[in-house]
Short mmCIF file of C-alpha atoms (C1' of nucleotides) in Angstrom, two decimals:
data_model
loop_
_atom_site.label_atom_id
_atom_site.label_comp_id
_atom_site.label_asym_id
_atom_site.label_seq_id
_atom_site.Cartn_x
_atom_site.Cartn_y
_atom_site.Cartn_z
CA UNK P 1 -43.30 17.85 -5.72
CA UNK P 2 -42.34 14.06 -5.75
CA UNK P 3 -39.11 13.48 -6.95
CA UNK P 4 -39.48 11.27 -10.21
CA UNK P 5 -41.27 8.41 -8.87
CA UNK P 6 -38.96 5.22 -10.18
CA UNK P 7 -41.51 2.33 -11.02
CA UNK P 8 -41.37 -0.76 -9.55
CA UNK P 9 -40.84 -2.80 -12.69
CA UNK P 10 -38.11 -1.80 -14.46
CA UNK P 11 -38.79 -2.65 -17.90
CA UNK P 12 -35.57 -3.60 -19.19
CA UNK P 13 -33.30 -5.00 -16.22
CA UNK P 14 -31.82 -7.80 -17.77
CA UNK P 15 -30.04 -5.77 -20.33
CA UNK P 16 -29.52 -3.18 -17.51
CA UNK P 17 -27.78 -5.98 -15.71
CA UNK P 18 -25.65 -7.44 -18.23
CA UNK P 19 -24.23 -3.80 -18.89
CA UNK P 20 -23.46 -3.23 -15.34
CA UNK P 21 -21.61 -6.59 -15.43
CA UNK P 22 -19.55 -5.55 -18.54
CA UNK P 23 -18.89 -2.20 -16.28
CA UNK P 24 -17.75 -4.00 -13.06
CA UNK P 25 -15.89 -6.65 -15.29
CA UNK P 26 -13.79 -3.85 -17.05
CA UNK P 27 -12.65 -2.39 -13.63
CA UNK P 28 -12.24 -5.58 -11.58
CA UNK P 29 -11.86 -8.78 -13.95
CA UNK P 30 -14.72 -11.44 -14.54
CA UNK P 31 -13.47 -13.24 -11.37
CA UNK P 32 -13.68 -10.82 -9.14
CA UNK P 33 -17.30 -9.60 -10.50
CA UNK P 34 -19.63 -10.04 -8.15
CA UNK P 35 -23.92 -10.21 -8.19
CA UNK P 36 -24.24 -7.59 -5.66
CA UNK P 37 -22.38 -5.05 -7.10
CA UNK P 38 -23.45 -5.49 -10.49
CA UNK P 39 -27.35 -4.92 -8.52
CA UNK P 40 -25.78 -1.92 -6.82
CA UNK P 41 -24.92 0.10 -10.45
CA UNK P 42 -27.96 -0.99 -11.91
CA UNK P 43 -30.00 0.58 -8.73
CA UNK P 44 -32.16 -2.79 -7.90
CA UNK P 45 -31.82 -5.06 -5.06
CA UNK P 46 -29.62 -8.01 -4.50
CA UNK P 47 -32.20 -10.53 -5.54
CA UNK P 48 -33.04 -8.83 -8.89
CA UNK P 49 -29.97 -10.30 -10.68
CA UNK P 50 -31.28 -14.32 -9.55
CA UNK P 51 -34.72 -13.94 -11.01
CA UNK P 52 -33.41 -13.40 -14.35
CA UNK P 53 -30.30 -15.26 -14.39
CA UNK P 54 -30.84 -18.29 -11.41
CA UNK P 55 -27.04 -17.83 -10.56
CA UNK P 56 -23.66 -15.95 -10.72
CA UNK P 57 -22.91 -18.32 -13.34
CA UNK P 58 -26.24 -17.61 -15.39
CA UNK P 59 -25.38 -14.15 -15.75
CA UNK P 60 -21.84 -15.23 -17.29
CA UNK P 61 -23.11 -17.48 -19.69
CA UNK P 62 -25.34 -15.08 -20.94
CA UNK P 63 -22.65 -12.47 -21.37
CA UNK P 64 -20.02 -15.37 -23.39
CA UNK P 65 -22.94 -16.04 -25.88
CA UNK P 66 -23.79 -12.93 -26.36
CA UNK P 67 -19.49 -12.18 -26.71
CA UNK P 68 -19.57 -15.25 -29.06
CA UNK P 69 -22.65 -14.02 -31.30
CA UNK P 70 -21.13 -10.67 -31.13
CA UNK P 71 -17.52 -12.01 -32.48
CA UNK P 72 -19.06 -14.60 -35.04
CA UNK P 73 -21.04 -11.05 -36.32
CA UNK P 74 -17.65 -9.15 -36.49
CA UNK P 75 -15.91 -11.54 -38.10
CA UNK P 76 -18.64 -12.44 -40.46
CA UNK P 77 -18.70 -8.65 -41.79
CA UNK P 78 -14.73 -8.98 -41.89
CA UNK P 79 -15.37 -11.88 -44.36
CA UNK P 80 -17.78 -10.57 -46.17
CA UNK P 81 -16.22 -6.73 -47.09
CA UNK P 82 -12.30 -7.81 -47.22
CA UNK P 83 -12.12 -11.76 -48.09
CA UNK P 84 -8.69 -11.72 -46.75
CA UNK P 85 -8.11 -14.35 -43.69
CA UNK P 86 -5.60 -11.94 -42.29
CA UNK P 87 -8.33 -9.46 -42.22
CA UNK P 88 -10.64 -11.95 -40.55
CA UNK P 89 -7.85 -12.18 -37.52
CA UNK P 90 -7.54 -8.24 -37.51
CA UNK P 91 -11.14 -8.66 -36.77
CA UNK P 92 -10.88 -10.78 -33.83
CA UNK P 93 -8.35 -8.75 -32.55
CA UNK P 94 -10.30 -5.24 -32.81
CA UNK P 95 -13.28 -7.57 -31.28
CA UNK P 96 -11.23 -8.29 -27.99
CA UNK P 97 -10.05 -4.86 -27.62
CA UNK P 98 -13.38 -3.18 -28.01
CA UNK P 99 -15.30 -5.60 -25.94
CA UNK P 100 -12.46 -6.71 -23.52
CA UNK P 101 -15.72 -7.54 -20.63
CA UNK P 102 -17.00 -10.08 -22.75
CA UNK P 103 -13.46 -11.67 -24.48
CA UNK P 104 -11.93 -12.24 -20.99
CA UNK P 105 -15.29 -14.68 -19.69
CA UNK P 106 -15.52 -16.03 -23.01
CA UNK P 107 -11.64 -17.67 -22.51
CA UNK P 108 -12.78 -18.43 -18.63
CA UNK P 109 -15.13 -21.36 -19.28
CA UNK P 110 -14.52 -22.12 -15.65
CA UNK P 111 -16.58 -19.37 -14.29
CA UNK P 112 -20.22 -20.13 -16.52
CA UNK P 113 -22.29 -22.60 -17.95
CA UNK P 114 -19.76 -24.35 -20.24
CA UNK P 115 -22.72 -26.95 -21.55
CA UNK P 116 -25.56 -24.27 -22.38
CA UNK P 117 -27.07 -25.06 -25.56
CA UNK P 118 -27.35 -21.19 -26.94
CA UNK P 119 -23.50 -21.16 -26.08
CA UNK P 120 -22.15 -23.62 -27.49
CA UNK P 121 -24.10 -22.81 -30.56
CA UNK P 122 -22.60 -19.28 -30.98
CA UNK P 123 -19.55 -20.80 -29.85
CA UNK P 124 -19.57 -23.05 -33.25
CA UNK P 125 -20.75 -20.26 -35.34
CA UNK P 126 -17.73 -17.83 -34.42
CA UNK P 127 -14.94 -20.42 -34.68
CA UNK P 128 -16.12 -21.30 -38.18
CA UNK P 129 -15.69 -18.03 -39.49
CA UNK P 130 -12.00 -18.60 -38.15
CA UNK P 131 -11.51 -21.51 -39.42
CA UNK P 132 -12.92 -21.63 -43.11
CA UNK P 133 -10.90 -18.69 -44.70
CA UNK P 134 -7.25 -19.96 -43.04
CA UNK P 135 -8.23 -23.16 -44.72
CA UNK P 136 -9.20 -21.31 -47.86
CA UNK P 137 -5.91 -19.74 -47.83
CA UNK P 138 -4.16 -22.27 -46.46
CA UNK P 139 -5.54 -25.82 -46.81
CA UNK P 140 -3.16 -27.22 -49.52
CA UNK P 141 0.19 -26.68 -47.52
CA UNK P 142 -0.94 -29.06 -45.32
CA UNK P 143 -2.71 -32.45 -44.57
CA UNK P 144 -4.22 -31.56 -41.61
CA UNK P 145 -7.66 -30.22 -42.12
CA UNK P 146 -7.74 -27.91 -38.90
CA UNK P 147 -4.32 -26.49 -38.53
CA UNK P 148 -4.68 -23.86 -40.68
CA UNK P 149 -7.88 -22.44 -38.55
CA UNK P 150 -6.08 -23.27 -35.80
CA UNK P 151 -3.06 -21.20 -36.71
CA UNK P 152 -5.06 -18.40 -37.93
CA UNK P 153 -6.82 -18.75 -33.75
CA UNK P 154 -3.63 -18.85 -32.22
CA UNK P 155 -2.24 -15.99 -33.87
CA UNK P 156 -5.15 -13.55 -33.27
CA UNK P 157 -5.91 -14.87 -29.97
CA UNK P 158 -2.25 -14.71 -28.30
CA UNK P 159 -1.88 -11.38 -29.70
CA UNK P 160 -5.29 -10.15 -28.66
CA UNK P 161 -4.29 -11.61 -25.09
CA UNK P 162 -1.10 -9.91 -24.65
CA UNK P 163 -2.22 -6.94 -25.78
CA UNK P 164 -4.91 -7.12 -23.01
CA UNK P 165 -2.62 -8.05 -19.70
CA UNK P 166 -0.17 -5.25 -20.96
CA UNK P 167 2.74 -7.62 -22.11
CA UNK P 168 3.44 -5.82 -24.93
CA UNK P 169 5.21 -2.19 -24.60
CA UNK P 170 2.51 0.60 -24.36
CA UNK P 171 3.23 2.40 -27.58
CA UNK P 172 3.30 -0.58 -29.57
CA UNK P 173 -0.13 -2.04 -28.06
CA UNK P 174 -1.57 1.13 -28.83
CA UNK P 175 -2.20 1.36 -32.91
CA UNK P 176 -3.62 -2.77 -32.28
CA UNK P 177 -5.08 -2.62 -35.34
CA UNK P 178 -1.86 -1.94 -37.85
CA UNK P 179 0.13 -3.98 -35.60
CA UNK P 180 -2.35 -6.78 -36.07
CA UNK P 181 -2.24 -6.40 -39.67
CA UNK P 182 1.27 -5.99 -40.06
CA UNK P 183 1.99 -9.11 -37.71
CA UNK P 184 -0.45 -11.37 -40.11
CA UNK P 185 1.14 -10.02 -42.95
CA UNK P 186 4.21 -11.10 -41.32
CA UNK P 187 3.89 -14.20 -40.80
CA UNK P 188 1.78 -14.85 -44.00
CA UNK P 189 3.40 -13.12 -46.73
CA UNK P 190 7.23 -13.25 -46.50
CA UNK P 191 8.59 -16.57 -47.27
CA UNK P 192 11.89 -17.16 -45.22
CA UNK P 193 15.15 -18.19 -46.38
CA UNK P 194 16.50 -21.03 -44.35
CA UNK C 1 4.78 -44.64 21.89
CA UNK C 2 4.33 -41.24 20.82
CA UNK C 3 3.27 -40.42 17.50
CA UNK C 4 5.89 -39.27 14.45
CA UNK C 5 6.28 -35.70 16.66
CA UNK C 6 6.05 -33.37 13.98
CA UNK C 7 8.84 -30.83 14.85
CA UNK C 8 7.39 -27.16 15.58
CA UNK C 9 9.47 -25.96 12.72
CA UNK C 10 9.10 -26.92 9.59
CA UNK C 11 12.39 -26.13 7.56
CA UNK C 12 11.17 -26.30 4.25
CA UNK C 13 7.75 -24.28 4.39
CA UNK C 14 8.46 -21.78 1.71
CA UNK C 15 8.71 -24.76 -0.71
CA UNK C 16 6.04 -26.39 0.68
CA UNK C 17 3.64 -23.55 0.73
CA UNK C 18 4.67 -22.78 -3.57
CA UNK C 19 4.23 -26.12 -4.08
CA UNK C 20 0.64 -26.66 -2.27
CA UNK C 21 -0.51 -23.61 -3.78
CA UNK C 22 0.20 -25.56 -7.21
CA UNK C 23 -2.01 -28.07 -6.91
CA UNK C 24 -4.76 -25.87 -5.57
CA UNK C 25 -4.34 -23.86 -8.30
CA UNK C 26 -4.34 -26.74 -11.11
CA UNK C 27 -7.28 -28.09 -9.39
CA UNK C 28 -9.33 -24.39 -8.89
CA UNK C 29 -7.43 -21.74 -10.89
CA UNK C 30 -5.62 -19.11 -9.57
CA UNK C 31 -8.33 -16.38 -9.11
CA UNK C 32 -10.04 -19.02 -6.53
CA UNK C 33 -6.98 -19.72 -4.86
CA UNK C 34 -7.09 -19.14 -1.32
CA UNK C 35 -4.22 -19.21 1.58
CA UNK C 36 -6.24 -21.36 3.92
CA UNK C 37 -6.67 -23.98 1.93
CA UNK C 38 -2.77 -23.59 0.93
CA UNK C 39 -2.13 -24.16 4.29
CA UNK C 40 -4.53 -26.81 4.91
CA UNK C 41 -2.43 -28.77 2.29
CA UNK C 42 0.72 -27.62 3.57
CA UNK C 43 0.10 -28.63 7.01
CA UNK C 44 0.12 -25.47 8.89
CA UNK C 45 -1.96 -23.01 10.39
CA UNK C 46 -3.88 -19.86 8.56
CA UNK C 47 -1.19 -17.43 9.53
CA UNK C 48 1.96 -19.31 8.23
CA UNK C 49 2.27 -18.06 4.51
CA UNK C 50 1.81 -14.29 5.78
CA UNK C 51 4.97 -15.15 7.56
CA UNK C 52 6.67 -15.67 4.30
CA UNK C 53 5.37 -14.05 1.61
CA UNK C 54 3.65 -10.97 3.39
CA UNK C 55 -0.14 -11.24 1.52
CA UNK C 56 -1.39 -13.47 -0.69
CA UNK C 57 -0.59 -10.80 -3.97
CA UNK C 58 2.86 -11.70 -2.35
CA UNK C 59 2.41 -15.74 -2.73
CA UNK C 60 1.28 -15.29 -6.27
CA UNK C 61 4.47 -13.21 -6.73
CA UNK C 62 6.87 -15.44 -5.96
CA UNK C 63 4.89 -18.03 -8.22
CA UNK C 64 4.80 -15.87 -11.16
CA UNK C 65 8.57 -15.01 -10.78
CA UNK C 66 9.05 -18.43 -10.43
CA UNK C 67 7.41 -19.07 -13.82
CA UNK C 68 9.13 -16.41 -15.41
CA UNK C 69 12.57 -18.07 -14.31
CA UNK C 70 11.61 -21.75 -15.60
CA UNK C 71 10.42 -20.28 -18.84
CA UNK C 72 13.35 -18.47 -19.46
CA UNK C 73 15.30 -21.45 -19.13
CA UNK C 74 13.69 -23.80 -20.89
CA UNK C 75 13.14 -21.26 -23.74
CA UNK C 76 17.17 -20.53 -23.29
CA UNK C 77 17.54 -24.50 -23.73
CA UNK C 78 15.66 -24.84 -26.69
CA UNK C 79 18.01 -22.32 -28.38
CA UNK C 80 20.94 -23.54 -27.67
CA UNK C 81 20.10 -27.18 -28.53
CA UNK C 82 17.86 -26.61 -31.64
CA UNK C 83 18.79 -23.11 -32.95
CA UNK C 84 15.38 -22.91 -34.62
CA UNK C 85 13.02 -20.56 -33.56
CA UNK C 86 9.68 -22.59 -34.02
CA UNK C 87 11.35 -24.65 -31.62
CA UNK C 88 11.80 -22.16 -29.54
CA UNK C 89 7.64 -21.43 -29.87
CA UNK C 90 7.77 -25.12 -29.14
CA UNK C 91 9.40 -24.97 -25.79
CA UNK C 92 7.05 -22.30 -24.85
CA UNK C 93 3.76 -24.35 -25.23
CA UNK C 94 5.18 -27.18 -23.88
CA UNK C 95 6.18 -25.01 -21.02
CA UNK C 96 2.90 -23.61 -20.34
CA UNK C 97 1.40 -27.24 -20.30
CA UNK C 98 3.77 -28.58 -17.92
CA UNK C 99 3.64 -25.51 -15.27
CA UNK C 100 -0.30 -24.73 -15.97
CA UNK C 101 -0.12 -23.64 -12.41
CA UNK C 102 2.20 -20.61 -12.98
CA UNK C 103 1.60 -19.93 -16.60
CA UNK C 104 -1.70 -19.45 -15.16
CA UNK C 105 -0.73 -17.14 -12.40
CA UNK C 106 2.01 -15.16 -15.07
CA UNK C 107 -0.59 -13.97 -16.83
CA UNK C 108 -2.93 -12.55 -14.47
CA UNK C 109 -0.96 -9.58 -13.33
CA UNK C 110 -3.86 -7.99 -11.51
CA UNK C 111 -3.40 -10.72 -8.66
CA UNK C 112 0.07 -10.16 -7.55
CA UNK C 113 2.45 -7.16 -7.61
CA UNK C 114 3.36 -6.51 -10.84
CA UNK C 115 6.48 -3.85 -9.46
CA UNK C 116 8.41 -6.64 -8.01
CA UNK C 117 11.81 -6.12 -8.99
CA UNK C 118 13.08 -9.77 -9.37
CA UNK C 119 9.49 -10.60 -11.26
CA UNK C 120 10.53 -7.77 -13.54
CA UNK C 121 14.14 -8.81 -13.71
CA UNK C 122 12.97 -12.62 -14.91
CA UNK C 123 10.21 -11.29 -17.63
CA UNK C 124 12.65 -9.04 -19.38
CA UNK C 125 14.74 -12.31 -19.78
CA UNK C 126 11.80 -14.60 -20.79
CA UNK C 127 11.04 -12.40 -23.48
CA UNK C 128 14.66 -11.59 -24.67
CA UNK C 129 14.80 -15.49 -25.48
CA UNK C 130 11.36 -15.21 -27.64
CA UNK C 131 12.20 -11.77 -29.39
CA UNK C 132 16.34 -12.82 -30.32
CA UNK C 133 15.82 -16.25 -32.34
CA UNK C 134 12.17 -14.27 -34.23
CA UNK C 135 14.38 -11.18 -35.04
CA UNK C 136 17.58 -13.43 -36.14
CA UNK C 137 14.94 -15.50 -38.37
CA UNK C 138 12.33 -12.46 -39.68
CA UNK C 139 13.94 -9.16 -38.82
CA UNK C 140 14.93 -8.74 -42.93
CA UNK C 141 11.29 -8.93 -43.75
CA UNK C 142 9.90 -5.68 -41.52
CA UNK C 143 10.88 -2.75 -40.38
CA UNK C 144 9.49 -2.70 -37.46
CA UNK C 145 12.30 -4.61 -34.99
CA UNK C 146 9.67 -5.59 -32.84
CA UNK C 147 7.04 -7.00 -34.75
CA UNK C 148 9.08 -10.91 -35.75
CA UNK C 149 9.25 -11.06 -31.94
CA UNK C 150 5.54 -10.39 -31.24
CA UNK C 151 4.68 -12.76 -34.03
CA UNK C 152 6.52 -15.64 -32.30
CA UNK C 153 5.04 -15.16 -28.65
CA UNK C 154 1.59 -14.07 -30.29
CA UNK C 155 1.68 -17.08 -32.13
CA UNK C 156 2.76 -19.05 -29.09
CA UNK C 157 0.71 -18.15 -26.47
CA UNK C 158 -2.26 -18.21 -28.36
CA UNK C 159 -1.92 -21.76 -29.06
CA UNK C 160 -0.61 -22.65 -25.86
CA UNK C 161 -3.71 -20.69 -24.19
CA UNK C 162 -5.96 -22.41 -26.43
CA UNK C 163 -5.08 -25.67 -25.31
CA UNK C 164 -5.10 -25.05 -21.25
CA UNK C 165 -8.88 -23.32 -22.19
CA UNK C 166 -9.80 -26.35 -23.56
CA UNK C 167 -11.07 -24.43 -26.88
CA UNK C 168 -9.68 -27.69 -29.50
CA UNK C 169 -10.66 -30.60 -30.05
CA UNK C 170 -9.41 -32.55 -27.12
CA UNK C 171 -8.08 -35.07 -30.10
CA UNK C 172 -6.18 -32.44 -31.52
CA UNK C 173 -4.76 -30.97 -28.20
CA UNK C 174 -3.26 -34.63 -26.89
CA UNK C 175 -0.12 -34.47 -28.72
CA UNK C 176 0.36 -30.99 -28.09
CA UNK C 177 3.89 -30.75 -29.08
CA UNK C 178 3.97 -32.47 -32.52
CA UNK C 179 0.82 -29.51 -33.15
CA UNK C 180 2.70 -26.93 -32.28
CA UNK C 181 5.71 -28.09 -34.46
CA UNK C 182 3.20 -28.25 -37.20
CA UNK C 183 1.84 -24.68 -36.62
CA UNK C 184 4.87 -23.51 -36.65
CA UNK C 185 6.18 -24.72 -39.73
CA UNK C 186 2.86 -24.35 -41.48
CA UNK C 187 3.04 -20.55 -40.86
CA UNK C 188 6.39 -20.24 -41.58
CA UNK C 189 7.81 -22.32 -44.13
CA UNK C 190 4.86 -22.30 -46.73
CA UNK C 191 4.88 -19.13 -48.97
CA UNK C 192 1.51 -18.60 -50.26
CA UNK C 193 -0.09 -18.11 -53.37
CA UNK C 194 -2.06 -14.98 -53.11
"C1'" DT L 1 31.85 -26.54 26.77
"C1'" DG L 2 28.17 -23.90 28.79
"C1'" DT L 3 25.00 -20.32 29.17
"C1'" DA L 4 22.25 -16.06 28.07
"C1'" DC L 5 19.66 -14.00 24.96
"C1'" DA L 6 18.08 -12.18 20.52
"C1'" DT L 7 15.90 -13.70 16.56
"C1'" DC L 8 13.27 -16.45 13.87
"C1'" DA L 9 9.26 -19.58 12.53
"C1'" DG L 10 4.93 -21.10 13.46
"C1'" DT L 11 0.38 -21.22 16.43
"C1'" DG L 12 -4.46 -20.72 17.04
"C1'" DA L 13 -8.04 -17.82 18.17
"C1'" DA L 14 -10.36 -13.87 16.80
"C1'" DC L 15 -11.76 -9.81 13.84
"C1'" DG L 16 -14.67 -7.91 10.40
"C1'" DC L 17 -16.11 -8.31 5.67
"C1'" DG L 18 -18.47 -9.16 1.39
"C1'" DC L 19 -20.44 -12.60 -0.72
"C1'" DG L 20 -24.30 -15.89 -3.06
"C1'" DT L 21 -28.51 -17.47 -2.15
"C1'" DT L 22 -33.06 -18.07 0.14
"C1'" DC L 23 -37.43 -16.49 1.70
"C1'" DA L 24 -41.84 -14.54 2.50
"C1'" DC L 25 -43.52 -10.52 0.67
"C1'" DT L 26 -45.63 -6.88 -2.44
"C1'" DG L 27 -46.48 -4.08 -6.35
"C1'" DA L 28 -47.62 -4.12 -11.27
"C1'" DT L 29 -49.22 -6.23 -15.41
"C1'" DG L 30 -51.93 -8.76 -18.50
"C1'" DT L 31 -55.57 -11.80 -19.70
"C1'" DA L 32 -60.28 -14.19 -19.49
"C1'" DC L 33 -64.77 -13.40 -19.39
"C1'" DT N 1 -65.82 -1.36 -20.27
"C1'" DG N 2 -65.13 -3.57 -15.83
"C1'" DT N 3 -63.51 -6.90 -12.79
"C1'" DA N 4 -61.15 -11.11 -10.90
"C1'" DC N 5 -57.22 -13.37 -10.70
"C1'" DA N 6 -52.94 -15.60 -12.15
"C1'" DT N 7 -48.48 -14.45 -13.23
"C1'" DC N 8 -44.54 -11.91 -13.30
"C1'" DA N 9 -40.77 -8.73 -11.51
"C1'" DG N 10 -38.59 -6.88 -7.83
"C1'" DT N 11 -37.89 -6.10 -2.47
"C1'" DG N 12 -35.22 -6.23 1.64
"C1'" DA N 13 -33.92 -8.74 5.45
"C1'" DA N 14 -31.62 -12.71 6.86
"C1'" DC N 15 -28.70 -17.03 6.56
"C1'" DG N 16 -24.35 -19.15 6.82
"C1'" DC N 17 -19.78 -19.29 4.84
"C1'" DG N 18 -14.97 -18.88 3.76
"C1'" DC N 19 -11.86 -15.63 3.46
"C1'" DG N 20 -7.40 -12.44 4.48
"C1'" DT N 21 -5.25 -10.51 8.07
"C1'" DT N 22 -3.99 -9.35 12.91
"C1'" DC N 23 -2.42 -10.43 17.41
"C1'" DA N 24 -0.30 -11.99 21.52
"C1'" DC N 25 1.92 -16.11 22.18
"C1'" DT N 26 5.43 -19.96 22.26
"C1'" DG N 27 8.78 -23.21 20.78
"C1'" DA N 28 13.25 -23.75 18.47
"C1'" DT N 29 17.55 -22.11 16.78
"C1'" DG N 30 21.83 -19.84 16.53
"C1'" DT N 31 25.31 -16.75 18.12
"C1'" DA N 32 28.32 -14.08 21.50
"C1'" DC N 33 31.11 -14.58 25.07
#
DNA sequence: TGTACATCAGTGAACGCGCGTTCACTGATGTAC
DNA sequence: TGTACATCAGTGAACGCGCGTTCACTGATGTAC
């Protein structure tokens, strides 16, 4: 009997491809990611990846937008269900933890595309889900329009980051999601005395 | 007349070598860092920074430690000088702008040996100088001793990393330090109405 | 003060490696008539 | 329904490259006596 004959098209390679790249990205960092072993877990040759992506780069910009449409989606539903900003950055925070591949070459502009038209566009869409409910919330403390979104970035994003390299202690990284909230709530609710 | 002989030892290579390797990575990050073009800059041949630092995980060591060191002090400065924690978050951002190169390299831990005793031995004090002033400032609001300390490097770094990515609005990221004053205080001196 | 010698710092050529990309090609698919 | 042909998707071998590290070496320094 032949042994299950594998056809020559595959069908559905550039999906196939982009998962092997969040695989190999998980293990070895975006950096160190490279075309021809992303082509060896996927089973095709060392071409394949080019024809559907031109370059190393290609496939990287393809996997930040698709990070940034995933994120704007996340956060979006955050919005939607809680309409709580804090909430919104507890969001970004699960986002980066559960799709860690895709977070670390979003923040690495250097390695893709940075002027693709589909990613900048998901780009815009996620940040203003960020950036409307902190200045919602927070808009009449201040008179500059974009510091509350950008407080509201920085917070979720530094602790989303640190929690990634391991800075934090391990037992405290590991319920991310109560320590998110707790560290908005923080920050947010408790006026200080000074 | 002979040429400026350049003496067949150098006397200062160590130095030389951390300090080349900071402008390659400023120019090319620290992933694409490579010793031979280190010690193209520096002057000397291929096999010169093995001779100091072992590998090149061992150059990015002694860069990171490095980093930890300067941090630490400037963050210890801040304290004693200010005694106000956001300006303590202040010191750290303008830190990380001002030593790109081995913020850069601190926090990618998967390219140099994260064991080393005297990197260790300069982390622990970086952070003591962010968790102290947050706890002094916060710890009454939480249980959780931690947490005021993670709030203040979260907040921090995330701003800090926002900037070097290049994700603000370049108008809003030129006067860096007068931002993250404003963050600060925006987060921390506004009670909300909820 | 002079000399022998161990140690240290740097050389430069060579190694083997994995990589991104190119190229001529072939197998499969889909469309026009 | 059948056939011709353009287009698409993937192959696999080859290219040239820069890299980290090793190695036997040499020049300079410092120390013991």
């Amino acid at each position: 009997m032949a042994a299950a004959r594998r056809p020559y098209h595959h069908g559905n390679l550039r999906r196939t491809l982009l998962d092997a790249a969040v695989e190999v990205i998980e293990e070895v960092g975006p950096a160190q990611m490279s075309l021809r072993e992303v082509s060896r877990r996927a089973g095709v040759s060392n071409a394949a990846p080019t024809h559907h992506f031109g370059d190393k780069p290609g496939l990287l910009t393809a996997l930040a937008t698709e990070g940034y449409r995933l994120l704007a989606a996340a956060l979006a539903q955050a919005r939607q269900h809680l309409d709580d900003f804090v909430e919104v950055g507890v969001a970004y925070v699960n986002f980066a933890l559960s799709h860690r591949a895709h977070f670390e070459v979003m923040f690495r502009p250097e390695l893709y595309h940075r002027d693709d038209r589909e990613l900048l566009a998901s780009q815009r869409a996620a940040a203003e889900h960020l950036y409307e409910p902190a200045a919602a919330q927070l808009g009449e403390s201040t008179s500059h329009r974009r510091d509350p979104g950008i407080a509201a970035w920085s917070l979720a994003h530094g602790l989303a980051t640190l929690i990634l390299n391991g800075n934090l202690e391990p037992d405290t990284a590991k319920d991310a999601e109560r320590l998110a909230r707790r560290i908005g709530r923080l920050l947010v609710d408790h006026p200080l005395q000074r």
